[in-house]
Amino acid sequence: MVPFATSLGLRDQWEADIEPLVLSVDADGAYYWNEQKLPDDNALQGHLAAAAAQDPQPDLHIRGDRAVRYERVAQAMTAAQQAGIKKIGFV
């Protein structure tokens, strides 16, 4: 049986109301989770795993400083994919 909310398209509306998570990378390569500086890459992994476990799963927006090395942004994107984040965007 199809859940009632899904059959009426309400689940899509509900998912659209979920605030996206923002992962920022500053010029020095430090990560910020929703504007809160993370102490290390392990903390990032923990946040990504928790986000991936949510149902519905929020979108993840990655914001990189112009001066940051692309490699550091790519590492964040790879970590998000490995954690199981399905919707990743760049802002």
JSON list of C-alpha atoms in Angstrom, two decimals:
[
{"chain": "A", "resi": 1, "resn": "MET", "atom": "CA", "xyz": [0.00, 0.00, 0.00]},
{"chain": "A", "resi": 2, "resn": "VAL", "atom": "CA", "xyz": [1.29, 3.47, -0.89]},
{"chain": "A", "resi": 3, "resn": "PRO", "atom": "CA", "xyz": [1.51, 5.85, 2.10]},
{"chain": "A", "resi": 4, "resn": "PHE", "atom": "CA", "xyz": [-1.23, 8.47, 2.05]},
{"chain": "A", "resi": 5, "resn": "ALA", "atom": "CA", "xyz": [1.10, 11.50, 1.95]},
{"chain": "A", "resi": 6, "resn": "THR", "atom": "CA", "xyz": [3.09, 10.02, -0.91]},
{"chain": "A", "resi": 7, "resn": "SER", "atom": "CA", "xyz": [0.01, 9.15, -2.93]},
{"chain": "A", "resi": 8, "resn": "LEU", "atom": "CA", "xyz": [-1.20, 12.75, -2.76]},
{"chain": "A", "resi": 9, "resn": "GLY", "atom": "CA", "xyz": [2.19, 14.27, -3.58]},
{"chain": "A", "resi": 10, "resn": "LEU", "atom": "CA", "xyz": [2.41, 15.80, -0.11]},
{"chain": "A", "resi": 11, "resn": "ARG", "atom": "CA", "xyz": [5.74, 14.14, 0.64]},
{"chain": "A", "resi": 12, "resn": "ASP", "atom": "CA", "xyz": [7.34, 16.11, -2.21]},
{"chain": "A", "resi": 13, "resn": "GLN", "atom": "CA", "xyz": [6.01, 19.34, -0.71]},
{"chain": "A", "resi": 14, "resn": "TRP", "atom": "CA", "xyz": [7.22, 18.31, 2.75]},
{"chain": "A", "resi": 15, "resn": "GLU", "atom": "CA", "xyz": [10.71, 17.55, 1.41]},
{"chain": "A", "resi": 16, "resn": "ALA", "atom": "CA", "xyz": [10.79, 20.93, -0.36]},
{"chain": "A", "resi": 17, "resn": "ASP", "atom": "CA", "xyz": [10.27, 22.65, 3.01]},
{"chain": "A", "resi": 18, "resn": "ILE", "atom": "CA", "xyz": [13.42, 21.13, 4.53]},
{"chain": "A", "resi": 19, "resn": "GLU", "atom": "CA", "xyz": [16.25, 23.64, 4.88]},
{"chain": "A", "resi": 20, "resn": "PRO", "atom": "CA", "xyz": [19.39, 22.61, 3.01]},
{"chain": "A", "resi": 21, "resn": "LEU", "atom": "CA", "xyz": [22.59, 22.04, 4.94]},
{"chain": "A", "resi": 22, "resn": "VAL", "atom": "CA", "xyz": [25.48, 24.34, 4.08]},
{"chain": "A", "resi": 23, "resn": "LEU", "atom": "CA", "xyz": [29.08, 23.14, 4.08]},
{"chain": "A", "resi": 24, "resn": "SER", "atom": "CA", "xyz": [31.50, 26.02, 3.58]},
{"chain": "A", "resi": 25, "resn": "VAL", "atom": "CA", "xyz": [35.22, 25.82, 2.91]},
{"chain": "A", "resi": 26, "resn": "ASP", "atom": "CA", "xyz": [37.23, 28.94, 3.79]},
{"chain": "A", "resi": 27, "resn": "ALA", "atom": "CA", "xyz": [40.41, 30.17, 2.11]},
{"chain": "A", "resi": 28, "resn": "ASP", "atom": "CA", "xyz": [42.56, 28.13, 4.51]},
{"chain": "A", "resi": 29, "resn": "GLY", "atom": "CA", "xyz": [40.62, 24.93, 3.79]},
{"chain": "A", "resi": 30, "resn": "ALA", "atom": "CA", "xyz": [38.72, 24.85, 7.10]},
{"chain": "A", "resi": 31, "resn": "TYR", "atom": "CA", "xyz": [35.21, 23.39, 7.01]},
{"chain": "A", "resi": 32, "resn": "TYR", "atom": "CA", "xyz": [32.10, 25.07, 8.41]},
{"chain": "A", "resi": 33, "resn": "TRP", "atom": "CA", "xyz": [28.83, 23.21, 8.95]},
{"chain": "A", "resi": 34, "resn": "ASN", "atom": "CA", "xyz": [25.95, 25.69, 8.80]},
{"chain": "A", "resi": 35, "resn": "GLU", "atom": "CA", "xyz": [28.42, 28.48, 9.71]},
{"chain": "A", "resi": 36, "resn": "GLN", "atom": "CA", "xyz": [29.92, 26.59, 12.67]},
{"chain": "A", "resi": 37, "resn": "LYS", "atom": "CA", "xyz": [33.63, 25.84, 12.29]},
{"chain": "A", "resi": 38, "resn": "LEU", "atom": "CA", "xyz": [34.47, 22.15, 12.48]},
{"chain": "A", "resi": 39, "resn": "PRO", "atom": "CA", "xyz": [37.56, 21.13, 14.46]},
{"chain": "A", "resi": 40, "resn": "ASP", "atom": "CA", "xyz": [38.74, 18.52, 11.94]},
{"chain": "A", "resi": 41, "resn": "ASP", "atom": "CA", "xyz": [37.80, 16.25, 9.04]},
{"chain": "A", "resi": 42, "resn": "ASN", "atom": "CA", "xyz": [36.47, 13.58, 11.43]},
{"chain": "A", "resi": 43, "resn": "ALA", "atom": "CA", "xyz": [33.83, 16.03, 12.65]},
{"chain": "A", "resi": 44, "resn": "LEU", "atom": "CA", "xyz": [32.81, 16.58, 9.03]},
{"chain": "A", "resi": 45, "resn": "GLN", "atom": "CA", "xyz": [32.40, 12.83, 8.56]},
{"chain": "A", "resi": 46, "resn": "GLY", "atom": "CA", "xyz": [30.13, 12.67, 11.60]},
{"chain": "A", "resi": 47, "resn": "HIS", "atom": "CA", "xyz": [27.90, 15.48, 10.34]},
{"chain": "A", "resi": 48, "resn": "LEU", "atom": "CA", "xyz": [27.69, 13.97, 6.87]},
{"chain": "A", "resi": 49, "resn": "ALA", "atom": "CA", "xyz": [26.76, 10.54, 8.24]},
{"chain": "A", "resi": 50, "resn": "ALA", "atom": "CA", "xyz": [24.05, 12.04, 10.43]},
{"chain": "A", "resi": 51, "resn": "ALA", "atom": "CA", "xyz": [22.65, 14.02, 7.48]},
{"chain": "A", "resi": 52, "resn": "ALA", "atom": "CA", "xyz": [22.67, 10.94, 5.25]},
{"chain": "A", "resi": 53, "resn": "ALA", "atom": "CA", "xyz": [20.66, 9.01, 7.85]},
{"chain": "A", "resi": 54, "resn": "GLN", "atom": "CA", "xyz": [17.82, 11.56, 7.93]},
{"chain": "A", "resi": 55, "resn": "ASP", "atom": "CA", "xyz": [14.55, 10.77, 6.21]},
{"chain": "A", "resi": 56, "resn": "PRO", "atom": "CA", "xyz": [13.87, 12.74, 4.19]},
{"chain": "A", "resi": 57, "resn": "GLN", "atom": "CA", "xyz": [17.47, 13.60, 3.53]},
{"chain": "A", "resi": 58, "resn": "PRO", "atom": "CA", "xyz": [18.25, 17.32, 3.25]},
{"chain": "A", "resi": 59, "resn": "ASP", "atom": "CA", "xyz": [20.15, 18.77, 0.30]},
{"chain": "A", "resi": 60, "resn": "LEU", "atom": "CA", "xyz": [23.78, 19.69, 0.91]},
{"chain": "A", "resi": 61, "resn": "HIS", "atom": "CA", "xyz": [25.04, 22.99, -0.49]},
{"chain": "A", "resi": 62, "resn": "ILE", "atom": "CA", "xyz": [28.82, 23.33, -0.72]},
{"chain": "A", "resi": 63, "resn": "ARG", "atom": "CA", "xyz": [30.24, 26.83, -0.72]},
{"chain": "A", "resi": 64, "resn": "GLY", "atom": "CA", "xyz": [33.95, 27.25, -1.42]},
{"chain": "A", "resi": 65, "resn": "ASP", "atom": "CA", "xyz": [35.96, 30.44, -0.94]},
{"chain": "A", "resi": 66, "resn": "ARG", "atom": "CA", "xyz": [37.52, 31.75, -4.14]},
{"chain": "A", "resi": 67, "resn": "ALA", "atom": "CA", "xyz": [41.00, 31.39, -2.70]},
{"chain": "A", "resi": 68, "resn": "VAL", "atom": "CA", "xyz": [40.63, 27.80, -1.47]},
{"chain": "A", "resi": 69, "resn": "ARG", "atom": "CA", "xyz": [42.37, 25.06, -3.43]},
{"chain": "A", "resi": 70, "resn": "TYR", "atom": "CA", "xyz": [39.87, 23.11, -5.50]},
{"chain": "A", "resi": 71, "resn": "GLU", "atom": "CA", "xyz": [41.27, 19.89, -4.05]},
{"chain": "A", "resi": 72, "resn": "ARG", "atom": "CA", "xyz": [39.85, 20.77, -0.63]},
{"chain": "A", "resi": 73, "resn": "VAL", "atom": "CA", "xyz": [36.36, 21.36, -2.06]},
{"chain": "A", "resi": 74, "resn": "ALA", "atom": "CA", "xyz": [36.62, 18.10, -4.02]},
{"chain": "A", "resi": 75, "resn": "GLN", "atom": "CA", "xyz": [37.52, 16.27, -0.80]},
{"chain": "A", "resi": 76, "resn": "ALA", "atom": "CA", "xyz": [34.35, 17.60, 0.81]},
{"chain": "A", "resi": 77, "resn": "MET", "atom": "CA", "xyz": [32.26, 16.52, -2.17]},
{"chain": "A", "resi": 78, "resn": "THR", "atom": "CA", "xyz": [33.81, 13.04, -2.15]},
{"chain": "A", "resi": 79, "resn": "ALA", "atom": "CA", "xyz": [33.23, 12.70, 1.60]},
{"chain": "A", "resi": 80, "resn": "ALA", "atom": "CA", "xyz": [29.58, 13.66, 1.14]},
{"chain": "A", "resi": 81, "resn": "GLN", "atom": "CA", "xyz": [29.10, 11.11, -1.64]},
{"chain": "A", "resi": 82, "resn": "GLN", "atom": "CA", "xyz": [30.78, 8.38, 0.41]},
{"chain": "A", "resi": 83, "resn": "ALA", "atom": "CA", "xyz": [28.55, 9.20, 3.38]},
{"chain": "A", "resi": 84, "resn": "GLY", "atom": "CA", "xyz": [25.50, 8.65, 1.19]},
{"chain": "A", "resi": 85, "resn": "ILE", "atom": "CA", "xyz": [24.36, 12.24, 0.59]},
{"chain": "A", "resi": 86, "resn": "LYS", "atom": "CA", "xyz": [22.16, 12.12, -2.50]},
{"chain": "A", "resi": 87, "resn": "LYS", "atom": "CA", "xyz": [21.67, 15.78, -3.40]},
{"chain": "A", "resi": 88, "resn": "ILE", "atom": "CA", "xyz": [24.79, 17.95, -3.51]},
{"chain": "A", "resi": 89, "resn": "GLY", "atom": "CA", "xyz": [24.90, 21.42, -5.00]},
{"chain": "A", "resi": 90, "resn": "PHE", "atom": "CA", "xyz": [27.36, 24.28, -5.23]},
{"chain": "A", "resi": 91, "resn": "VAL", "atom": "CA", "xyz": [26.48, 27.81, -4.19]}
]
